[in-house]
Coordinates of C-alpha atoms and ligand atoms in Angstrom, one line a residue:
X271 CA 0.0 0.0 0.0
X272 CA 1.3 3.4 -0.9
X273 CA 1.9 5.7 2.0
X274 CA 0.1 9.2 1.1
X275 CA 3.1 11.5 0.7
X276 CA 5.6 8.9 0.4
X277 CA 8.3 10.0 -1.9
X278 CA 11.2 8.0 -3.9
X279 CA 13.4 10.7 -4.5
X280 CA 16.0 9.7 -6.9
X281 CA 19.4 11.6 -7.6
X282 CA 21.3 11.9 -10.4
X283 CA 25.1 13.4 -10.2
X284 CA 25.7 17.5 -9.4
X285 CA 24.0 19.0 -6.0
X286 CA 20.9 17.1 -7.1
X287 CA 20.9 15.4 -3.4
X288 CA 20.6 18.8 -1.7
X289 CA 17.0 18.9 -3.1
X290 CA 16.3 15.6 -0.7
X291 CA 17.7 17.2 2.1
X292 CA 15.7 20.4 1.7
X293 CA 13.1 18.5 1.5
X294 CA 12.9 16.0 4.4
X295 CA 13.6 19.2 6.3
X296 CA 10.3 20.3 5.0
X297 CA 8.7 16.9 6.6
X298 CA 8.3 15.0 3.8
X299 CA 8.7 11.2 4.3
X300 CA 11.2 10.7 1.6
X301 CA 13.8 7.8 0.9
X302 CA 16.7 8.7 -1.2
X303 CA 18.2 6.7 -3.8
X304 CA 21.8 7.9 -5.3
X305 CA 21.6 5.9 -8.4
X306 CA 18.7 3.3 -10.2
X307 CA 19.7 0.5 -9.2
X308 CA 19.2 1.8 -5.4
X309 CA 16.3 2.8 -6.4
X310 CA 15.1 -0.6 -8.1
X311 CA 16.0 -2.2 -4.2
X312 CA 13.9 0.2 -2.2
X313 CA 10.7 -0.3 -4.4
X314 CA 11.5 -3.9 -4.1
X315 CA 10.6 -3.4 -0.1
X316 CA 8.5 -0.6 -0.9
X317 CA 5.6 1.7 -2.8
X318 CA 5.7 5.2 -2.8
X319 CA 3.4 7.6 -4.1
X320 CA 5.2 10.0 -5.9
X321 CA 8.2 9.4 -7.5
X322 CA 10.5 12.5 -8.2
X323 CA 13.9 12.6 -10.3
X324 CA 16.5 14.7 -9.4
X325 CA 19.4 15.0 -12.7
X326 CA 22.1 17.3 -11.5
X327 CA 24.3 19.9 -13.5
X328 CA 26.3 17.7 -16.4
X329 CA 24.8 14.5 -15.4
X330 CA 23.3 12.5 -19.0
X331 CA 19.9 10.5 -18.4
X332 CA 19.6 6.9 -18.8
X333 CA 16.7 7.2 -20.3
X334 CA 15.6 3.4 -20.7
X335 CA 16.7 2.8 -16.5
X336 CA 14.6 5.8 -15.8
X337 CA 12.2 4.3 -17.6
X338 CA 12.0 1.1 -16.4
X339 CA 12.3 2.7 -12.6
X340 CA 8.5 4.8 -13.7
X341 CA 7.3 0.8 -14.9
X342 CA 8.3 -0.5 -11.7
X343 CA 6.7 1.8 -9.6
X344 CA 3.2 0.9 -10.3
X345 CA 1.0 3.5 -10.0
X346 CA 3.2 6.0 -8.7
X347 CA 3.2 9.6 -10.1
X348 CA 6.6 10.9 -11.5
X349 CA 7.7 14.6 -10.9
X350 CA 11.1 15.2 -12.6
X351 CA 13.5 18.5 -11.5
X352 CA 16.1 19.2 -14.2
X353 CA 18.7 21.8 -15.4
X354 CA 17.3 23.3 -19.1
X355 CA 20.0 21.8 -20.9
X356 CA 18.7 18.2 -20.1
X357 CA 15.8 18.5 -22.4
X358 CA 18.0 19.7 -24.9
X359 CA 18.3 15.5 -25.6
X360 CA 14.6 14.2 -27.6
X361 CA 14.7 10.7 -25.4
X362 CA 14.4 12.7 -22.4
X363 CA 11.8 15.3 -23.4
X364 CA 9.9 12.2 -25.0
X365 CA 10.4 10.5 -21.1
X366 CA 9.4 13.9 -19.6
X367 CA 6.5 14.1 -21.6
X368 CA 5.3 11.0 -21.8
X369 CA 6.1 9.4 -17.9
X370 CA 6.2 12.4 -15.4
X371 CA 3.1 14.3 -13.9
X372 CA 4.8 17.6 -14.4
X373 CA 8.0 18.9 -14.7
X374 CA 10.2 22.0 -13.0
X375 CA 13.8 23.7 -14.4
X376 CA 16.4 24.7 -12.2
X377 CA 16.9 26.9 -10.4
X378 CA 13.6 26.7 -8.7
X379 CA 12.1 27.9 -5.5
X380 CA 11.6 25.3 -2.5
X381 CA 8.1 26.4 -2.6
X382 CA 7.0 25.8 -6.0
X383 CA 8.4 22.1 -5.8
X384 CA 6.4 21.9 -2.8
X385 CA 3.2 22.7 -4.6
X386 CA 3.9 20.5 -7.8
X387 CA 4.4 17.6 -5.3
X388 CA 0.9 18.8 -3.5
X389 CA -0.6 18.1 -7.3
X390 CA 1.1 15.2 -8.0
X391 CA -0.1 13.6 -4.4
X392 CA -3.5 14.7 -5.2
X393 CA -3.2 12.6 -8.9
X394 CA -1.6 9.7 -7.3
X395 CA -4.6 9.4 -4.5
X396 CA -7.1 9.7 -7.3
X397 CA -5.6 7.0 -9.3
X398 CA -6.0 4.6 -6.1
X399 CA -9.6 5.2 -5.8
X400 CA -9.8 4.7 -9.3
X401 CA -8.1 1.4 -9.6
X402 CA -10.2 0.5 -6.2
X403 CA -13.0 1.0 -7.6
X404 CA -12.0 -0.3 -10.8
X405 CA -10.7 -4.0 -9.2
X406 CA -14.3 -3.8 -7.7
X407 CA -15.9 -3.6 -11.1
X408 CA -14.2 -7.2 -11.7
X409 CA -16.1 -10.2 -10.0
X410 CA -13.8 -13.5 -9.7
X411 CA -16.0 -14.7 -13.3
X412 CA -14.1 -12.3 -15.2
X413 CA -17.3 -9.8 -15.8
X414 CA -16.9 -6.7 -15.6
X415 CA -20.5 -4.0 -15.0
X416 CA -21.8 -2.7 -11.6
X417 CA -24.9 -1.6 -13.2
X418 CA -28.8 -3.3 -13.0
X419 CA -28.2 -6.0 -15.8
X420 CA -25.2 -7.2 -14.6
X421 CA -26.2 -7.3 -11.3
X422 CA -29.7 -9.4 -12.4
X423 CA -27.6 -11.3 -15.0
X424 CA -25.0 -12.5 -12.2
X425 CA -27.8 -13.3 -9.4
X426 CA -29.2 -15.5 -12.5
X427 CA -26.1 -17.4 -12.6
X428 CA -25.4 -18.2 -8.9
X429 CA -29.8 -19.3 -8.8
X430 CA -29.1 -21.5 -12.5
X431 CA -25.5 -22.9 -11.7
X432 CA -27.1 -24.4 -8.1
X433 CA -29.0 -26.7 -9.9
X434 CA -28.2 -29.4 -13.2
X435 CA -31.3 -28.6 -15.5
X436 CA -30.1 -27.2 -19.2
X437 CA -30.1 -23.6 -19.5
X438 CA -30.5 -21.8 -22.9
X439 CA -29.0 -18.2 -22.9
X440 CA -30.7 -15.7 -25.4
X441 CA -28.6 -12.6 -26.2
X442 CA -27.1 -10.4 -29.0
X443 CA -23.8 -11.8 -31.0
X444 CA -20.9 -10.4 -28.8
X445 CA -22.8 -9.7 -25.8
X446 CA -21.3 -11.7 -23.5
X447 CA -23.4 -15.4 -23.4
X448 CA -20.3 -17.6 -23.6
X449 CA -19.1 -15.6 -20.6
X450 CA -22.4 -16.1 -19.0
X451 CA -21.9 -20.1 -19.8
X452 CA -18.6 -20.1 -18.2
X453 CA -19.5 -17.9 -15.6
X454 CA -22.4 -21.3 -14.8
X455 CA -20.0 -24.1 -15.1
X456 CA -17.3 -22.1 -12.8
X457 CA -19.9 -21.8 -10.3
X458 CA -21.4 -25.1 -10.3
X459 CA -19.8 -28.1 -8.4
X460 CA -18.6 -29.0 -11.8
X461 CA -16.5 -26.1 -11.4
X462 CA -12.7 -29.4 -11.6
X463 CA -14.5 -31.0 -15.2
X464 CA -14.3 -29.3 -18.1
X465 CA -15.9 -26.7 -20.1
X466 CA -16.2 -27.5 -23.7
X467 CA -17.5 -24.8 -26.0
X468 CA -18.6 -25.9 -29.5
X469 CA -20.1 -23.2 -31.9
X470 CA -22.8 -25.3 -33.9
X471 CA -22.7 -22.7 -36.8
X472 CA -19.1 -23.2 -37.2
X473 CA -18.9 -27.4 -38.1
X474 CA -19.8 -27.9 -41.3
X475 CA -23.1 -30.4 -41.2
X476 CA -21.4 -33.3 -42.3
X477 CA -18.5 -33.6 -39.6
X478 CA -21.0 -32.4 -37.0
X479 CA -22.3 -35.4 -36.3
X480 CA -18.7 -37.5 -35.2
X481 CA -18.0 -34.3 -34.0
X482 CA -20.3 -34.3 -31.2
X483 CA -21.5 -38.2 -30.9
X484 CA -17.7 -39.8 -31.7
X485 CA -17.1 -42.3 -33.7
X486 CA -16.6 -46.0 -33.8
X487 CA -13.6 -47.4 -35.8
X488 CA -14.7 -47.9 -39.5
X489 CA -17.8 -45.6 -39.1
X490 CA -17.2 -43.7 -42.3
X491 CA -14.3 -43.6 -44.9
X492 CA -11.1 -42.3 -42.8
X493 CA -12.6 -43.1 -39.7
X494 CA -9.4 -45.5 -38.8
X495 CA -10.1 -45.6 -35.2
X496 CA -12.7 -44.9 -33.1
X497 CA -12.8 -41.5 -31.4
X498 CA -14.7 -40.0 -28.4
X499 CA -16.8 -37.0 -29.1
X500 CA -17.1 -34.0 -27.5
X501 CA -20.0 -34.5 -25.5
X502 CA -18.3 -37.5 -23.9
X503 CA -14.8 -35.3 -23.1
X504 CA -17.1 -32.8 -21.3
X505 CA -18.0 -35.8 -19.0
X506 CA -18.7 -34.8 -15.5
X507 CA -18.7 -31.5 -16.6
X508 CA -20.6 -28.7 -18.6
X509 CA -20.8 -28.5 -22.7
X510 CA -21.8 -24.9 -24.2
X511 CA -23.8 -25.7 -27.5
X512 CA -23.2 -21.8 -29.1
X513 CA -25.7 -21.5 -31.8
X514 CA -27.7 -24.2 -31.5
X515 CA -30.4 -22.9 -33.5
X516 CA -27.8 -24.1 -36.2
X517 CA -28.0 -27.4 -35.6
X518 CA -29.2 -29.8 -38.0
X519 CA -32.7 -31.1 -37.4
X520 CA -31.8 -35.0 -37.7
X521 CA -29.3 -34.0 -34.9
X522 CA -31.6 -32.1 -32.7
X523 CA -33.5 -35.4 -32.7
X524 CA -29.8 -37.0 -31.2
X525 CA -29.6 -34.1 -28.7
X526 CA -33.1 -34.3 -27.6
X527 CA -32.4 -38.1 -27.2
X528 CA -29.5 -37.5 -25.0
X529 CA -31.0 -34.8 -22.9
X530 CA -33.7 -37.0 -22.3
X531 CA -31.6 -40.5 -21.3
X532 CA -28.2 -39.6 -20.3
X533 CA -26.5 -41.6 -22.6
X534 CA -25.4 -41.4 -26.3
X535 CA -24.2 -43.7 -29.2
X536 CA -21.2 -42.5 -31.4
X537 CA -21.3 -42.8 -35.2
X538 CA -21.0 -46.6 -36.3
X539 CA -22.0 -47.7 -32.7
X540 CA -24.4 -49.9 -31.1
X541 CA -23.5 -49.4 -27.8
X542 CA -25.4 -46.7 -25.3
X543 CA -22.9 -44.7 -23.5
X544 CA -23.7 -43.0 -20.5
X545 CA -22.5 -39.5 -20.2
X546 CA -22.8 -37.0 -17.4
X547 CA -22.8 -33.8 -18.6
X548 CA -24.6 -30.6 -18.1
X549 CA -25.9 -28.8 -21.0
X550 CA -25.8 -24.9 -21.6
X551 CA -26.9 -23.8 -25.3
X552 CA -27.1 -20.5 -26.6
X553 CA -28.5 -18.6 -29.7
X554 CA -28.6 -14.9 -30.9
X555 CA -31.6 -16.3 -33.1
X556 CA -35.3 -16.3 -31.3
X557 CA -36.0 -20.3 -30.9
X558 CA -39.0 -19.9 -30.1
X559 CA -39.7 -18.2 -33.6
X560 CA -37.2 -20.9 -35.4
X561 CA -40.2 -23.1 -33.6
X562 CA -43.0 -21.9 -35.4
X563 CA -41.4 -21.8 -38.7
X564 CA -40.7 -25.6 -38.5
X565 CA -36.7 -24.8 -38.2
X566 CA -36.1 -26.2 -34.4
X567 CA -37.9 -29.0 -32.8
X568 CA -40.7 -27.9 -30.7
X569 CA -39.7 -30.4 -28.0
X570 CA -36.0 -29.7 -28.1
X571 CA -36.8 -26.1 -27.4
X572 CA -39.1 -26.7 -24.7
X573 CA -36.0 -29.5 -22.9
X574 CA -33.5 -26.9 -23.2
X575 CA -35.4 -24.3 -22.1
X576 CA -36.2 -25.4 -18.5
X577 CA -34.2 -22.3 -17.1
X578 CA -33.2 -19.0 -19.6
X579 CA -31.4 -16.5 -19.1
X580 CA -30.9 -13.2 -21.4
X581 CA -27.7 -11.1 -21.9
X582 CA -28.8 -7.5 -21.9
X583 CA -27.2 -6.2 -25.8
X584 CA -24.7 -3.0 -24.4
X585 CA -26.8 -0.2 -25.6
X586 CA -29.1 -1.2 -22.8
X587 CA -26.3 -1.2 -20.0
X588 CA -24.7 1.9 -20.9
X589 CA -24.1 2.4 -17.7
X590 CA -21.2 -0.2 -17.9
X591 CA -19.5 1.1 -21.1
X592 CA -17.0 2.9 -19.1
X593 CA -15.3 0.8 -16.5
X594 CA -15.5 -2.1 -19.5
X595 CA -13.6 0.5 -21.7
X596 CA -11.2 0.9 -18.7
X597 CA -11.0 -2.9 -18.5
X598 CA -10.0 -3.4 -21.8
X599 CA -7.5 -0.9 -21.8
X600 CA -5.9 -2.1 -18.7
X601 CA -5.7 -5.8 -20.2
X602 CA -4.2 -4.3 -23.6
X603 CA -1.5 -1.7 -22.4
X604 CA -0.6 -4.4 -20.0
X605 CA 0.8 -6.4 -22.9
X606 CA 2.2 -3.7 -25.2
X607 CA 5.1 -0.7 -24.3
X608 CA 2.5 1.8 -24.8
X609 CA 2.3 5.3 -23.3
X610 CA -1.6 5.7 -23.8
X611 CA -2.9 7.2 -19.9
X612 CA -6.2 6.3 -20.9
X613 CA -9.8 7.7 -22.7
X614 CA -10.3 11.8 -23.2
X615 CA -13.3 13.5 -22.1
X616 CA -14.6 13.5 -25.5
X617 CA -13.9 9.4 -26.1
X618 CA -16.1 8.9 -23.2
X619 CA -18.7 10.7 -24.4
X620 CA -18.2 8.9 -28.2
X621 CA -18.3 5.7 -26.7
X622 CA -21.5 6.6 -24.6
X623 CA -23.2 7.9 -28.0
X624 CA -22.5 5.1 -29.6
X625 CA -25.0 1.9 -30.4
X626 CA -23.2 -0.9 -29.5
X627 CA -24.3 -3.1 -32.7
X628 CA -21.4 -5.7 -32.0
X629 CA -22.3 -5.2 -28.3
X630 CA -19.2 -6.1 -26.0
X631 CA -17.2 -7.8 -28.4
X632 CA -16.8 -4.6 -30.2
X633 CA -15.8 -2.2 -27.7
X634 CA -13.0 -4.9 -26.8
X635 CA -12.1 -4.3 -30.6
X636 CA -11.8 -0.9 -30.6
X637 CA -10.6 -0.3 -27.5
X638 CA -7.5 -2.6 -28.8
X639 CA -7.4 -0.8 -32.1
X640 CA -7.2 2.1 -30.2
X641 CA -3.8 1.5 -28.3
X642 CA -2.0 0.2 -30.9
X643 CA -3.0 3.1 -33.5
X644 CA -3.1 6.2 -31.4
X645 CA 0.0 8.6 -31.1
X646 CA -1.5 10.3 -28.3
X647 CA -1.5 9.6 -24.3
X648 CA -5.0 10.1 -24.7
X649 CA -7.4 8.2 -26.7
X650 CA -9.7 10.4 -29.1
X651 CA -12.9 9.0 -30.5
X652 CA -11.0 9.1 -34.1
X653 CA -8.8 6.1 -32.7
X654 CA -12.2 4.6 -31.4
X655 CA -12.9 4.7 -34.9
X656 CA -16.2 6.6 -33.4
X657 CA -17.7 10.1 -34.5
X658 CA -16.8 12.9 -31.8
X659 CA -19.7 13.8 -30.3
X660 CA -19.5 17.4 -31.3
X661 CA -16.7 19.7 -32.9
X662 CA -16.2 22.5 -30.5
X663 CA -14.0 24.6 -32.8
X664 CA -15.5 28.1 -33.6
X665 CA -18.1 27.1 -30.7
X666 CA -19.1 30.5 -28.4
X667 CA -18.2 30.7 -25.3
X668 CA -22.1 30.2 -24.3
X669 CA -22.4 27.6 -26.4
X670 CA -19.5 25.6 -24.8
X671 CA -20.5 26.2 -21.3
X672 CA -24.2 24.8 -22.4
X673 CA -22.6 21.7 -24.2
X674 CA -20.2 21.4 -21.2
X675 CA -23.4 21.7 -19.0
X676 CA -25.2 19.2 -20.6
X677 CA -22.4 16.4 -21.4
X678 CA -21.7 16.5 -17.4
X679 CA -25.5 16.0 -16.5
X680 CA -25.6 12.9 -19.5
X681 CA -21.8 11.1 -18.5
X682 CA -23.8 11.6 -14.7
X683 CA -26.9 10.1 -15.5
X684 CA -25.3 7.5 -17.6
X685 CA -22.5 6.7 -15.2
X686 CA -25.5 5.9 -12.5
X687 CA -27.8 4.0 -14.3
X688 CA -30.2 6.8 -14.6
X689 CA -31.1 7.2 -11.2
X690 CA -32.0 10.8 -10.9
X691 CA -31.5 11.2 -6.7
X692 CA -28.4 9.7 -7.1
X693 CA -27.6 11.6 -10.2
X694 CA -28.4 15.1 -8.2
X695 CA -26.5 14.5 -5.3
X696 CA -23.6 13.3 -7.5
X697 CA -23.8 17.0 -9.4
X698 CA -24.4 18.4 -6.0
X699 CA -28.1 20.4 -7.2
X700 CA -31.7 19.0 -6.2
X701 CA -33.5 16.5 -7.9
X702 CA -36.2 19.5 -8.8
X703 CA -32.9 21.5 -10.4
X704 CA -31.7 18.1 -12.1
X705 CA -35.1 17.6 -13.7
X706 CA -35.5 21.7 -14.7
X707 CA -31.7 21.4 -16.3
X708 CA -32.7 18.0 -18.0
X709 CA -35.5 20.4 -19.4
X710 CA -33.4 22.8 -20.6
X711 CA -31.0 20.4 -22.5
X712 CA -33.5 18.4 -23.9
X713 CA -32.4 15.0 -22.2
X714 CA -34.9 12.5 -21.7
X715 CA -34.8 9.0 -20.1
X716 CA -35.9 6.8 -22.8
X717 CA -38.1 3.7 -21.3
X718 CA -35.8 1.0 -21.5
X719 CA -32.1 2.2 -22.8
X720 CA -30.6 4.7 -23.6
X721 CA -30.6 9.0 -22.5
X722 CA -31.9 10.3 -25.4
X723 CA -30.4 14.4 -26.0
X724 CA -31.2 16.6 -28.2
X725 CA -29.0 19.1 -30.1
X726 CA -27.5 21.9 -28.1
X727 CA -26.9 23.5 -31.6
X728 CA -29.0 25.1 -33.8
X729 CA -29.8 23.2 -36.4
X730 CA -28.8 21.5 -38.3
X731 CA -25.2 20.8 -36.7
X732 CA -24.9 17.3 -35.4
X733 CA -25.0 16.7 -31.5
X734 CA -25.3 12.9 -29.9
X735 CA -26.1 10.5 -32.9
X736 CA -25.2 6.6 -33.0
X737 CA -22.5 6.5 -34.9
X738 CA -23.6 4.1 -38.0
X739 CA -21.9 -0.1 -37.8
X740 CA -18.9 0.4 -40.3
X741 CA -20.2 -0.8 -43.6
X742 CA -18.0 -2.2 -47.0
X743 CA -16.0 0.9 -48.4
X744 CA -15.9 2.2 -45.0
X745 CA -12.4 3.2 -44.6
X746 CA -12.4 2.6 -40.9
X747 CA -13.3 -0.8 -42.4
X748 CA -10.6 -1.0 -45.0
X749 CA -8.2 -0.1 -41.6
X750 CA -9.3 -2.6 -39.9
X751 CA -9.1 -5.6 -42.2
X752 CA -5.6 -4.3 -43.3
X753 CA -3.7 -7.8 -42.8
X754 CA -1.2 -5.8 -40.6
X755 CA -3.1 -4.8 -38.4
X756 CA -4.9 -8.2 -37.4
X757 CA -8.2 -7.2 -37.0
X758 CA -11.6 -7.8 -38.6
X759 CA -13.9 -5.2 -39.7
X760 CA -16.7 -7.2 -38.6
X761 CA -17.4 -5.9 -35.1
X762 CA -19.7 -8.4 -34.1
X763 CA -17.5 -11.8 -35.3
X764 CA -14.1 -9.9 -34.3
X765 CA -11.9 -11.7 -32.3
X766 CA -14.2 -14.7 -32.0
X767 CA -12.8 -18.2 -33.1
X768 CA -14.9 -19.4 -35.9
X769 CA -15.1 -22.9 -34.4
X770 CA -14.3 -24.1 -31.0
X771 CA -14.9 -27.5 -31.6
Ligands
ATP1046 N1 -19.3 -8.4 -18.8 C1 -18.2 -8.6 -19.5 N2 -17.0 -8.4 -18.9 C2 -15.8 -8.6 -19.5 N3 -15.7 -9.1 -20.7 C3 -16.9 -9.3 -21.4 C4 -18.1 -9.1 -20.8 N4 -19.1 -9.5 -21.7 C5 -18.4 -9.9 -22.8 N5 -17.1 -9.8 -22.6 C6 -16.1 -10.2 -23.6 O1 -16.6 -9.8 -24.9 C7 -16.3 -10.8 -25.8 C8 -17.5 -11.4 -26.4 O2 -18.2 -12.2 -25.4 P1 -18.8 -13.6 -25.7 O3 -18.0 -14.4 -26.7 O4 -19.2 -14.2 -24.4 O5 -20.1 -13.2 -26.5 P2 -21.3 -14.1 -27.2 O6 -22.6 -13.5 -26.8 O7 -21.1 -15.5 -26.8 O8 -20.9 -13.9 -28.7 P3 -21.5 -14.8 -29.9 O9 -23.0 -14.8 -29.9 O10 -20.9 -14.1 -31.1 O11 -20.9 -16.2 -29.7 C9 -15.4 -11.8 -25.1 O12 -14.0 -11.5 -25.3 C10 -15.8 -11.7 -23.7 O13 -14.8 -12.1 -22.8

């Protein structure tokens, strides 16, 4: 745990150390480090808040130590003091600009080092309340969201996983259902077997069969000896049947036979086998209307559909899109040498104008696009591949404090699932001043999902507007299926293995 004004003070050459003396006789608690490497050993003991580089009269920066020192020290914030002529050098300008909260030339008064440390503190006790908050946002299933329908969705999960009957989760492509199917088996007591996901859409119609079942030796052609299937190797434990609305109807009669008696007979076989497995299917397709057009057995349906559950698509959850942003940024930069801080003001408010079409899946995608492509420390919407919310270049000064008015009272809103006391007290007004201002700006709480605002300017310049799914000939599109870069343009299949099985 850092120590609130807890300071690494590291020196480099000249009278740098008198600055640590100065300012432990100030009262700071301060441990001094003559070189990096004495440095690296006291964060090995210790965290610190604040971080602050001394580089003394002639001494050259090693930049890529210094660097490494700033990666070590977690969430520290760095303060750096220097003589002019060190920034003379690009790598340490780049450093200073890139790694340090703030930066001060010598020769410098006590006082103002004092007050840059005060700001830095400040910074550094704001990013531990963040990244509280932030671990908090992360149950031990891996899903992230604090707001309603992720709160329902998990209470679903602990009441469904309790019990062995099939569960069929509806939901949106990309929402977030094999999550949900994980999230059951890990919470089951067959939380030691395995978890096999197959993705029915993805086997082609004649493997599917041997696929699933196994075969005997000598079944088909090639079929040189025999081979379990993967309902067998998800024995004593859960199998996750991803679009089953996909599956063949001679093999639905198979499933239906399985769920029904426990056992199964591989391709080729006469014998019954006897499996134990639990069976969680999904589909982004409505069964129940697959049903009535003759595409999905009625009785199938009505076996796997002893308990449902349904993924909320993201556009109805806005509330979540930020801290999921912020988790998918964490998990990126923590794999790449990036020096991307995090989301500007006006990414936020992109992201929470945005529809969602690909749902979770797709903010994962461009949240990953985003840290690789951007030269900034801040992410714009343009590296979201998202529409800024509004341009305020040549805006009035009226005009800006209405838009800056307005985009507080949405993020607010938003940010607290649209509860309007907890939204005044948050803004620090009444709920009678909250509901006058959300007059004024035109902001009304749609039924079910999302704020819905209307233009601050005149028309007809473009305020909050979904920003449309990239189509063919979209150059974000071309971008993003640029072999280089590795991704797909297709939001919604993104990232997702075509077949699991
Ligand atoms: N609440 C969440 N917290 C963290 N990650 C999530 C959450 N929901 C979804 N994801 C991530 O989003 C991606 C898509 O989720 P998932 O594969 O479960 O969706 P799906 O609904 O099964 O998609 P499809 O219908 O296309 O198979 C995955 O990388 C998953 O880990």
């Amino acid at each position: 745990m850092q120590q609130p004004g807890s300071i690494l003070c590291v020196t480099l050459g000249g009278h740098s150390m008198r600055v640590a003396e100065q300012l432990l006789g100030r009262g700071w608690d301060l441990a001094q480090a003559n070189d990096l490497a004495a440095a690296g050993r006291l964060q090995a003991h210790r965290s610190f808040m604040l971080g602050l580089l001394v580089v003394g009269a002639e001494s050259t920066v090693p930049e890529t130590a210094v660097e490494a020192c700033i990666g070590a020290s977690g969430g520290s914030e760095w303060v750096a003091v220097c003589e002019p002529q060190a920034l003379e050098s690009p790598a340490f300008r780049d450093l200073v600009l890139g790694s340090f909260f703030d930066h001060l030339l010598m020769p410098f008064h006590l006082n103002e080092l004092e007050l840059v440390l005060g700001h830095a503190t400040q910074r550094a006790i704001l990013r531990q309340r963040h990244d509280a908050a932030r671990r908090h946002a992360v149950d031990a299933l891996g899903m992230v969201g604090q707001g309603p329908a992720i709160t329902r969705l998990r209470e679903q999960i602990r009441k469904v996983a309790a019990t062995e009957a099939p569960v069929l989760i509806g939901g949106e492509s990309g929402s977030g259902k094999e999550l949900a199917a994980r999230a059951i088996h890990q919470c089951s007591h067959r939380s030691a077997g395995s978890f096999v996901a197959v993705n029915c859409g993805a086997i082609s119609p004649s493997l599917i069969q041997s696929e699933l079942f196994g075969h005997e030796r000598g079944a088909f052609t090639g079929a040189s000896s025999e081979r379990r299937g993967l309902i067998e190797a998800a024995s004593g434990g859960t199998i996750f049947l991803d679009e089953i609305g996909d599956l063949p109807i001679e093999l639905q009669t198979n499933l239906l036979r399985f769920l029904q008696e426990k056992t199964i007979s591989r391709v080729g076989g006469v014998r019954n086998i006897h499996v134990d497995v639990r069976v969680v299917a999904a589909s982004h397709v409505d069964l129940a209307e697959a049903v009535a057009v003759g595409q999905f057995r009625e009785d199938l349906f009505y076996r796997l559909n002893v308990l449902s559950i349904d993924v909320a698509p993201l556009r109805r959850r806005m509330e979540d899109v930020p801290i999921l942003a912020e988790y998918f940024f964490q998990r990126c930069v923590a794999k790449s040498r990036t020096r991307v801080r995090g989301f500007s003001r006006q990414a936020l408010a992109a992201m929470l104008a945005h529809a969602w079409p690909g749902n979770v899946r797709e903010l994962f995608n461009r949240v990953q696009r985003a840290v690789v492509m951007t030269d900034r420390r801040l992410i714009g919407p343009a590296d979201l591949g998202l529409q800024a919310v509004e341009n305020v270049a040549g805006m009035g000064l009226d005009v800006a404090r209405t838009a800056a008015e307005r985009d507080v009272i949405c993020l607010t809103l938003t940010r607290v699932g649209r509860n309007i006391t907890h939204a005044a007290r948050e803004l620090g007004v009444s709920r009678m001043t909250l509901y006058r201002l959300m007059e004024k700006h035109g902001i009304a709480l749609e039924s079910e999902s999302r704020l819905h605002v209307a233009p601050v300017w005149p028309e007809p310049a473009p305020v909050i507007r979904p920003t449309p799914s990239p189509r063919v000939g979209d150059p974000l599109e071309a971008m993003m299926n640029a072999p280089s870069a590795g991704f797909h343009a297709d939001w919604a299949g993104a990232g997702k293995p075509a077949g699991r099985a």
